[in-house]
mmCIF file of N, CA and C in Angstrom:
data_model
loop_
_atom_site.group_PDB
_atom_site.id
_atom_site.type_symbol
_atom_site.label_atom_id
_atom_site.label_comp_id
_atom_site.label_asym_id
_atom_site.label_seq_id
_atom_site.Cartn_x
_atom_site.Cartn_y
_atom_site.Cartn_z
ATOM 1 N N UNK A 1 -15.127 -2.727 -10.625
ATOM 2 C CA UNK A 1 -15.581 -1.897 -9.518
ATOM 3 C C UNK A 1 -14.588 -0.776 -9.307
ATOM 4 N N UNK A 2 -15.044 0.220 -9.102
ATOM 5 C CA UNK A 2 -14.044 1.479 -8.879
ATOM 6 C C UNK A 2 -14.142 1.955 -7.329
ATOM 7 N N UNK A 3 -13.050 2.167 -7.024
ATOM 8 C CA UNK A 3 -13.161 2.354 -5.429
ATOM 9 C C UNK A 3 -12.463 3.875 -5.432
ATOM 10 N N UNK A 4 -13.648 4.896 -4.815
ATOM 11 C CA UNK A 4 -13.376 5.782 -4.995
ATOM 12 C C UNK A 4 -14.002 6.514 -3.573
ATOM 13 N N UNK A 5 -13.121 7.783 -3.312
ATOM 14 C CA UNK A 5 -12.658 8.304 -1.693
ATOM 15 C C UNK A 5 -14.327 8.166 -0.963
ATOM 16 N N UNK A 6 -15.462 8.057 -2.414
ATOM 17 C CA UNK A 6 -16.575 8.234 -1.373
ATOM 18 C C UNK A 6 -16.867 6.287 -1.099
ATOM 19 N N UNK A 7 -16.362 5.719 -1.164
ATOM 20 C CA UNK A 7 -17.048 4.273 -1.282
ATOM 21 C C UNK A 7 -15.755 3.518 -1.131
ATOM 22 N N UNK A 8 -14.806 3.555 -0.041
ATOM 23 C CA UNK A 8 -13.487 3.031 0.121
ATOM 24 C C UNK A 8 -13.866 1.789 0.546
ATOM 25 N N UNK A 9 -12.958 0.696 0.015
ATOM 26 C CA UNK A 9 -13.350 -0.578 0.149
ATOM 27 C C UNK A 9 -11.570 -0.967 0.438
ATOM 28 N N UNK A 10 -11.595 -2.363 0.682
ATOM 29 C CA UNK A 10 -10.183 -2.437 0.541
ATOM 30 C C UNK A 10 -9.981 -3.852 -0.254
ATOM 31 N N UNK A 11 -8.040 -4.595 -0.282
ATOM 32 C CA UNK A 11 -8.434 -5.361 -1.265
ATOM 33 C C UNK A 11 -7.864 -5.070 -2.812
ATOM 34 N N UNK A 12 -7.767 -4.085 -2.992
ATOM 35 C CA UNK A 12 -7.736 -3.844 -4.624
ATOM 36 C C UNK A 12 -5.850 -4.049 -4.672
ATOM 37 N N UNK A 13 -5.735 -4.394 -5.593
ATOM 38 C CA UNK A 13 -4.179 -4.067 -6.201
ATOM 39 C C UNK A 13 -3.819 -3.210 -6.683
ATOM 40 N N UNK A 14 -2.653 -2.528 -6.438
ATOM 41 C CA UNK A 14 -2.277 -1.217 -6.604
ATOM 42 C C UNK A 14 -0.861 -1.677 -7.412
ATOM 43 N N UNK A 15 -0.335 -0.603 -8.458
ATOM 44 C CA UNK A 15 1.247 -0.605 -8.667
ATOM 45 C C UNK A 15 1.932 0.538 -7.964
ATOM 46 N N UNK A 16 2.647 1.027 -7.474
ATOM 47 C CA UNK A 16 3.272 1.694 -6.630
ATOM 48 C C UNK A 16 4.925 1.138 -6.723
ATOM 49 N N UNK A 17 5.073 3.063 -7.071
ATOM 50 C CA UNK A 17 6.695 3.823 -7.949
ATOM 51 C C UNK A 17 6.865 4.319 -6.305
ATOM 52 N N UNK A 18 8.564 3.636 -6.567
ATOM 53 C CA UNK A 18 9.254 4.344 -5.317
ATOM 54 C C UNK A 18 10.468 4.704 -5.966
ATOM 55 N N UNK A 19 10.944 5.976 -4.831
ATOM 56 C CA UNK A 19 12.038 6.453 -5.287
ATOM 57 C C UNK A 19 13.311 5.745 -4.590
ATOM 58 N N UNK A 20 14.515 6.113 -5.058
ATOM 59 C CA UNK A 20 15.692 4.949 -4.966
ATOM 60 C C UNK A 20 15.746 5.125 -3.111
ATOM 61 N N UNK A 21 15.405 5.812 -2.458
ATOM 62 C CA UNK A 21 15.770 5.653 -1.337
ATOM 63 C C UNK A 21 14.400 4.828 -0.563
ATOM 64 N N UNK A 22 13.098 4.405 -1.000
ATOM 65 C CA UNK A 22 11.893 3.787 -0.889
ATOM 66 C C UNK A 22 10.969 4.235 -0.476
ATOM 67 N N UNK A 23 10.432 5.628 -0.722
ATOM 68 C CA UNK A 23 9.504 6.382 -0.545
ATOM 69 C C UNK A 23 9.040 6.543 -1.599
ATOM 70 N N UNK A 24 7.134 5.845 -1.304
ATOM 71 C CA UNK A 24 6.364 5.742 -2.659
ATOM 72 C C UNK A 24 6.257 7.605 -3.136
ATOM 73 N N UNK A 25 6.435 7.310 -4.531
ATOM 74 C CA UNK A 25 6.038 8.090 -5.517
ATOM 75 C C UNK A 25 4.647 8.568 -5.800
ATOM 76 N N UNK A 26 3.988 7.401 -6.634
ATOM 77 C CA UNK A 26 2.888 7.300 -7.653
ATOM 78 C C UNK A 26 1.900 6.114 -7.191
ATOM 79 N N UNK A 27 1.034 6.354 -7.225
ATOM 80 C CA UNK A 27 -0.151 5.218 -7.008
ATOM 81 C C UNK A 27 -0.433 5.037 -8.211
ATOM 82 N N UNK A 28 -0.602 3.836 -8.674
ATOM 83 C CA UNK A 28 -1.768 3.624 -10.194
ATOM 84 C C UNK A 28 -2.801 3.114 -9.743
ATOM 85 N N UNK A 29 -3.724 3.178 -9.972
ATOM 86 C CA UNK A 29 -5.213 2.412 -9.414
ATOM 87 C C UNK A 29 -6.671 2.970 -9.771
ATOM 88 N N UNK A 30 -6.591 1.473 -10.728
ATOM 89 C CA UNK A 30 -7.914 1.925 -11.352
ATOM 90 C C UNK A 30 -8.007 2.732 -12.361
ATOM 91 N N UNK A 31 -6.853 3.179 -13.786
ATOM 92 C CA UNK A 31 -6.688 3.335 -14.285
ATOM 93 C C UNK A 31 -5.907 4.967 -14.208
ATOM 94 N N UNK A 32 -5.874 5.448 -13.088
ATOM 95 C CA UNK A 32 -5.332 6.764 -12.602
ATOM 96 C C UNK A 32 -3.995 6.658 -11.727
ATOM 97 N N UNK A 33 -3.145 7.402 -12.557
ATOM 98 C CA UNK A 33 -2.012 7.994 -11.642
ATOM 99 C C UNK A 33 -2.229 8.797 -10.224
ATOM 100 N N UNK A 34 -1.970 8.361 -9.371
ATOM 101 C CA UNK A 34 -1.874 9.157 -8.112
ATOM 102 C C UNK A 34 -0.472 9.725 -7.972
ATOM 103 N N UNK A 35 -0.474 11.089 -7.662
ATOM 104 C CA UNK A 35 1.054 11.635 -7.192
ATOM 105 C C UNK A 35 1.056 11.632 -5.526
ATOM 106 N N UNK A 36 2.017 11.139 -5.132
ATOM 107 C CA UNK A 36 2.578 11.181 -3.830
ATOM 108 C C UNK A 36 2.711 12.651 -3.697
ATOM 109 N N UNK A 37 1.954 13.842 -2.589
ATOM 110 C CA UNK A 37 2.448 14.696 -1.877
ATOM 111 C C UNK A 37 4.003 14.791 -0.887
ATOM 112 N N UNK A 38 5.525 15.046 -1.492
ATOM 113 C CA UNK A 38 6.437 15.098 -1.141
ATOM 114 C C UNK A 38 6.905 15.732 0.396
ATOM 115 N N UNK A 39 5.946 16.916 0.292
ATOM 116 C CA UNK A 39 5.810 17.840 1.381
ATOM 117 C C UNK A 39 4.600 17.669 2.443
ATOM 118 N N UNK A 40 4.407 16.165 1.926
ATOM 119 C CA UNK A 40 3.330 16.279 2.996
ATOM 120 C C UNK A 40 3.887 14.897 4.048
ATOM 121 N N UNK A 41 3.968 14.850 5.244
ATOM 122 C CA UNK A 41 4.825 13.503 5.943
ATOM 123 C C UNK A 41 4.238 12.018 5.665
ATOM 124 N N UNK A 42 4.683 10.465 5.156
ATOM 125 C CA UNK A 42 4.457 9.776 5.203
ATOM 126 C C UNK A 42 4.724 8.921 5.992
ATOM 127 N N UNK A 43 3.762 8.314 6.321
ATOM 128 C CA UNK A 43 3.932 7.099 7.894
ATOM 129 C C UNK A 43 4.151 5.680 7.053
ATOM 130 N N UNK A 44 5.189 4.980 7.525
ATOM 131 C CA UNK A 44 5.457 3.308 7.466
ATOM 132 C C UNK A 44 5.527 2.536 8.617
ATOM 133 N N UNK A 45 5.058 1.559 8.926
ATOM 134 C CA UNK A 45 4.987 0.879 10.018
ATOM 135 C C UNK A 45 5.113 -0.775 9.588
ATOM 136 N N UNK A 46 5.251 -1.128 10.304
ATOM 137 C CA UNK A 46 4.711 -2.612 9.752
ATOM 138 C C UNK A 46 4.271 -3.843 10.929
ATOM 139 N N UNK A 47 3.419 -4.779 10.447
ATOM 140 C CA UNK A 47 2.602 -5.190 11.836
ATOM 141 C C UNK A 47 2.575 -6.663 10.979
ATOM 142 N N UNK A 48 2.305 -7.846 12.056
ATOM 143 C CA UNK A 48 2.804 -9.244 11.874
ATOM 144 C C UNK A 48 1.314 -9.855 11.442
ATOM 145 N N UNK A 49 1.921 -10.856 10.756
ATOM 146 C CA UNK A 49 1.169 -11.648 9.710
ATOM 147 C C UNK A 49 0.993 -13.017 10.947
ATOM 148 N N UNK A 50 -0.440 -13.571 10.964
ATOM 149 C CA UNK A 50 -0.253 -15.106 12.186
ATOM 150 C C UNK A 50 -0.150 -15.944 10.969
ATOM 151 N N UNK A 51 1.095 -16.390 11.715
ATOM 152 C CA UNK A 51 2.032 -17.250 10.508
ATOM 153 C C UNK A 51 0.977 -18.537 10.842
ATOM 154 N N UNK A 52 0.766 -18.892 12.188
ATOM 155 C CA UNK A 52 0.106 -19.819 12.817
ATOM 156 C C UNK A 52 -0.886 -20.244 11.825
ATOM 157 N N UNK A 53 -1.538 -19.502 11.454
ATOM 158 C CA UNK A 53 -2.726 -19.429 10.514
ATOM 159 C C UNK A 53 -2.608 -19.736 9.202
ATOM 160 N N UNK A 54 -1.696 -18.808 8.478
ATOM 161 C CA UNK A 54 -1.129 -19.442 7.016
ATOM 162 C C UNK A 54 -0.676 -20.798 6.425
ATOM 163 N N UNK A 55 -0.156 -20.916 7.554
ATOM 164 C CA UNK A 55 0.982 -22.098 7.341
ATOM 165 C C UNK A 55 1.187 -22.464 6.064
ATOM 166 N N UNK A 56 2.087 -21.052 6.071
ATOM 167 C CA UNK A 56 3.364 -21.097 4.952
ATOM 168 C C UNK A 56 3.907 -22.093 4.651
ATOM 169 N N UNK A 57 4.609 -23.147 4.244
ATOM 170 C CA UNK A 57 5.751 -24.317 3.916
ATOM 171 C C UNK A 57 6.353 -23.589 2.783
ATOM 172 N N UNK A 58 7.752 -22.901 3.114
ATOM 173 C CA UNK A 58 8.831 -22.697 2.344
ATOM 174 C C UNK A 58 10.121 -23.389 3.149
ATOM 175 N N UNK A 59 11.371 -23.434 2.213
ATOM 176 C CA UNK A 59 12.441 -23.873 2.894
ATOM 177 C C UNK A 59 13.250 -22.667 3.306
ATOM 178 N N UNK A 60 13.666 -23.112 4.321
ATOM 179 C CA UNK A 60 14.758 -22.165 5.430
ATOM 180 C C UNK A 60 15.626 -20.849 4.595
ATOM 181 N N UNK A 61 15.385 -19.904 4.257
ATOM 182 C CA UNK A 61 16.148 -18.717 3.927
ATOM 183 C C UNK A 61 15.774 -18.219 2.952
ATOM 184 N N UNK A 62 13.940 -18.499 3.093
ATOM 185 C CA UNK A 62 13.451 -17.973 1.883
ATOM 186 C C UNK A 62 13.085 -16.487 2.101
ATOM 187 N N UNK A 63 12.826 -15.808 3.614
ATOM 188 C CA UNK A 63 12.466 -14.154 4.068
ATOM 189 C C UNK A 63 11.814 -14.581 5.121
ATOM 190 N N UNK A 64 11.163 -12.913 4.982
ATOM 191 C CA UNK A 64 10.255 -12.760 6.259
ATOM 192 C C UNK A 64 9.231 -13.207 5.823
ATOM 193 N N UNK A 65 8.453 -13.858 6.852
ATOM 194 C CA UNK A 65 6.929 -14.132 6.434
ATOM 195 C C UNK A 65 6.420 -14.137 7.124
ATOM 196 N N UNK A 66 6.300 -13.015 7.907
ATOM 197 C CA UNK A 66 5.688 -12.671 8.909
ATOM 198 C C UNK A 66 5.427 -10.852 9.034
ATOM 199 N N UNK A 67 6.600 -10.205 8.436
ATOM 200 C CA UNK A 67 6.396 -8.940 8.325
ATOM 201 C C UNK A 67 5.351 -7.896 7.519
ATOM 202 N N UNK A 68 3.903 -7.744 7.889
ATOM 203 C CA UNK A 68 3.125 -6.867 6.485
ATOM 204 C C UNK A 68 3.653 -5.118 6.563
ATOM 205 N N UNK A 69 4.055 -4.912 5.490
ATOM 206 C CA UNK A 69 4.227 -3.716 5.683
ATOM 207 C C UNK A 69 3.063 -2.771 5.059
ATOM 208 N N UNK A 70 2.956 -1.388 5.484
ATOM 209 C CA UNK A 70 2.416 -0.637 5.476
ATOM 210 C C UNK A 70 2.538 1.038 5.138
ATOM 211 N N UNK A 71 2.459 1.273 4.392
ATOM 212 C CA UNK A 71 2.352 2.773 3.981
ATOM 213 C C UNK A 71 1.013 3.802 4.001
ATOM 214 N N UNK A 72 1.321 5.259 4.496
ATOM 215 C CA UNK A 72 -0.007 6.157 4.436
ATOM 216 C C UNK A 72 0.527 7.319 3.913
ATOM 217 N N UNK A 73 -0.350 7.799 2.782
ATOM 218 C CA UNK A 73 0.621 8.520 2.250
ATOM 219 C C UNK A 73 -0.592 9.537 1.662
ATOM 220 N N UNK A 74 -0.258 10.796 1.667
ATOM 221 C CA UNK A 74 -0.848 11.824 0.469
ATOM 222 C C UNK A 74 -0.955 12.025 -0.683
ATOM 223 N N UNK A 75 -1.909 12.073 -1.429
ATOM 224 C CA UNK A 75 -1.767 11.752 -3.195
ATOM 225 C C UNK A 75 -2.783 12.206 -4.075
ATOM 226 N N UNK A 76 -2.970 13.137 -5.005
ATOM 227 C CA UNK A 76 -3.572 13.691 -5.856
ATOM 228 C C UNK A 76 -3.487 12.909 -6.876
ATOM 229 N N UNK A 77 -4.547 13.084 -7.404
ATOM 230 C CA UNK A 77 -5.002 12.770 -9.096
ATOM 231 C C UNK A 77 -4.079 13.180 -9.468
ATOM 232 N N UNK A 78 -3.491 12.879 -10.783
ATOM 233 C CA UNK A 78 -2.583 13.566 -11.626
ATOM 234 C C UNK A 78 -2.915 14.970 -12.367
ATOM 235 N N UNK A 79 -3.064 16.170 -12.031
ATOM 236 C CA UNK A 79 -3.279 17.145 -12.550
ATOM 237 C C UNK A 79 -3.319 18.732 -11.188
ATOM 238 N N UNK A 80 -3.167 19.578 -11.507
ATOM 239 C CA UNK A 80 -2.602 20.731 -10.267
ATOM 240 C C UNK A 80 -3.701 20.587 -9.508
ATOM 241 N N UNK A 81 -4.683 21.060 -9.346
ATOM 242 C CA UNK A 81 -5.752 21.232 -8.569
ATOM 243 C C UNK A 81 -6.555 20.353 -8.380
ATOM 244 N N UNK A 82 -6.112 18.957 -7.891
ATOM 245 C CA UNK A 82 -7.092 18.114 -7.425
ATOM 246 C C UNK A 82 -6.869 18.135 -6.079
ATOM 247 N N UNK A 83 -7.958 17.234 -5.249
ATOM 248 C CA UNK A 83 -8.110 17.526 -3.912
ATOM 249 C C UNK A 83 -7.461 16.572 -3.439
ATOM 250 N N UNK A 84 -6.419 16.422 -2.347
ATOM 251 C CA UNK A 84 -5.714 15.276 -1.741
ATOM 252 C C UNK A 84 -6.683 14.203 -1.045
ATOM 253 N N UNK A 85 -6.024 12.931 -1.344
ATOM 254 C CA UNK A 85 -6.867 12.138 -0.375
ATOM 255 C C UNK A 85 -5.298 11.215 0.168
ATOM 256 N N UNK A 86 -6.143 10.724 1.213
ATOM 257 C CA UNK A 86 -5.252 9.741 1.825
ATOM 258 C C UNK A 86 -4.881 8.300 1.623
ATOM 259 N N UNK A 87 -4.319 7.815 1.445
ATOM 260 C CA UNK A 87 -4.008 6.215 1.007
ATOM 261 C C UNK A 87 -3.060 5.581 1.712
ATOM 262 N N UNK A 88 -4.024 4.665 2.525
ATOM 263 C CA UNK A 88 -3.434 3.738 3.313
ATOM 264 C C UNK A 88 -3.100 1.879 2.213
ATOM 265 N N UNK A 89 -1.864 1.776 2.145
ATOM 266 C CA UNK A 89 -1.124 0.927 1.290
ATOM 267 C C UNK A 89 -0.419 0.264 2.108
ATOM 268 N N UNK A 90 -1.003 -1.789 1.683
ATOM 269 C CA UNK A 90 -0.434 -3.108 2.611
ATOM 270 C C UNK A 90 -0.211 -3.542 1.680
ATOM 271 N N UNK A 91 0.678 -4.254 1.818
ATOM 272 C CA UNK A 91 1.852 -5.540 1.297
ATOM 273 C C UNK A 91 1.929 -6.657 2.039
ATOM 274 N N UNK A 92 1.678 -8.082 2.003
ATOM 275 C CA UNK A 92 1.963 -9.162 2.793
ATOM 276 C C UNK A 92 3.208 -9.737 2.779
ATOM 277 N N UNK A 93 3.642 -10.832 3.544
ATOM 278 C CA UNK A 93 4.397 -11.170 3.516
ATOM 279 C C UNK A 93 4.811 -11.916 1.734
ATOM 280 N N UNK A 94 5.487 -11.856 1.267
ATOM 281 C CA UNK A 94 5.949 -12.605 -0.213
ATOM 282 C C UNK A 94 5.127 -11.958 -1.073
ATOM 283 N N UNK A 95 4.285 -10.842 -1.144
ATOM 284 C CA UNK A 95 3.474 -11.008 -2.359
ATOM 285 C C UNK A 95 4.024 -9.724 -3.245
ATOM 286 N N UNK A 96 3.996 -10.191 -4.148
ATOM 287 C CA UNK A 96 4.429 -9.286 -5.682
ATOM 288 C C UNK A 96 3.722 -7.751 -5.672
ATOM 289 N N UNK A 97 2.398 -7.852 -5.610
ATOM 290 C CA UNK A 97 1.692 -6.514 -5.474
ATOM 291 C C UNK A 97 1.348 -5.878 -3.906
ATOM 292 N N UNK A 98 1.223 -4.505 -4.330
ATOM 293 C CA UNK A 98 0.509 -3.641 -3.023
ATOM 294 C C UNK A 98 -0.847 -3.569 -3.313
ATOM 295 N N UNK A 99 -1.604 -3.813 -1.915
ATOM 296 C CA UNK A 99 -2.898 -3.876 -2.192
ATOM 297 C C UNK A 99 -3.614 -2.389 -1.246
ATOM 298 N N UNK A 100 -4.374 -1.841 -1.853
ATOM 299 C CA UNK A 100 -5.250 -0.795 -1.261
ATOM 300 C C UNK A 100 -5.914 -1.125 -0.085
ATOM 301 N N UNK A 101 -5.846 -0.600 1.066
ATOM 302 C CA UNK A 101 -6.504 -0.765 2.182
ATOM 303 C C UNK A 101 -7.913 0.447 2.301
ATOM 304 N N UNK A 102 -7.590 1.273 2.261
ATOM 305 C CA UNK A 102 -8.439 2.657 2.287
ATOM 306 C C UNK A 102 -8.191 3.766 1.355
ATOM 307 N N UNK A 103 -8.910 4.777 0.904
ATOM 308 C CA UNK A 103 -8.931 5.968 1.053
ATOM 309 C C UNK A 103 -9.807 6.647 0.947
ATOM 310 N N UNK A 104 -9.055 8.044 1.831
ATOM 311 C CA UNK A 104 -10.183 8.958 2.214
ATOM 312 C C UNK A 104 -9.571 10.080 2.208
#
C-alpha cells in the first residue's frame, strides 16, 4: 500500500537520518527519499504512552516507557522542484523504528 499526501493513513514505518545534533534529515518511505526542509522550522514534542494499558514487564533501568516522541517536519521528494508536504513522525516507547502518522 502506498500512502501518499492524497490518501494519508498512519502506521507505516519509516527510516529516518538525523543529524549529529538530532534533527531529522531524510525520510525514506515507501521506496522514496524525503529531504528535510532545513529552513523551514521543525516542531518536537513528546506526549505519554498509558503504561497502565501496556503493561510493559521489564526490569528496573531499562528507560523510559512512557515517553512517545514526536516530530513535524517539512520534506520534499528528492529532486529541486517538488512540492513540500508535511510529515508528522511517532516513535513509542522502546521501539527500533519511526512510524508515519500523517502527511499532508
Amino acid at each position: 500500500m502506498t500512502l501518499a499526501p492524497e490518501s494519508p493513513t498512519t502506521g507505516h514505518d519509516v527510516d529516518v537520518r538525523f543529524s549529529p545534533d538530532g534533527t531529522p534529515l531524510a525520510i525514506r518511505h515507501d521506496g522514496r527519499i524525503w529531504m528535510v526542509d532545513p529552513d523551514i522550522h521543525t516542531a518536537r514534542w513528546f506526549t505519554r504512552d498509558a503504561w497502565w494499558e501496556t503493561r510493559y514487564r521489564v526490569t528496573v533501568g531499562t528507560g523510559d516507557l512512557v515517553s512517545v516522541e514526536h516530530w513535524q517536519v517539512q520534506a520534499r521528494s528528492s529532486g529541486a522542484h517538488t512540492e513540500l508536504h508535511t510529515f508528522t513522525l511517532r516513535r513509542e516507547p522502546l521501539a527500533e523504528h519511526w512510524q508515519l502518522e500523517s502527511i499532508s
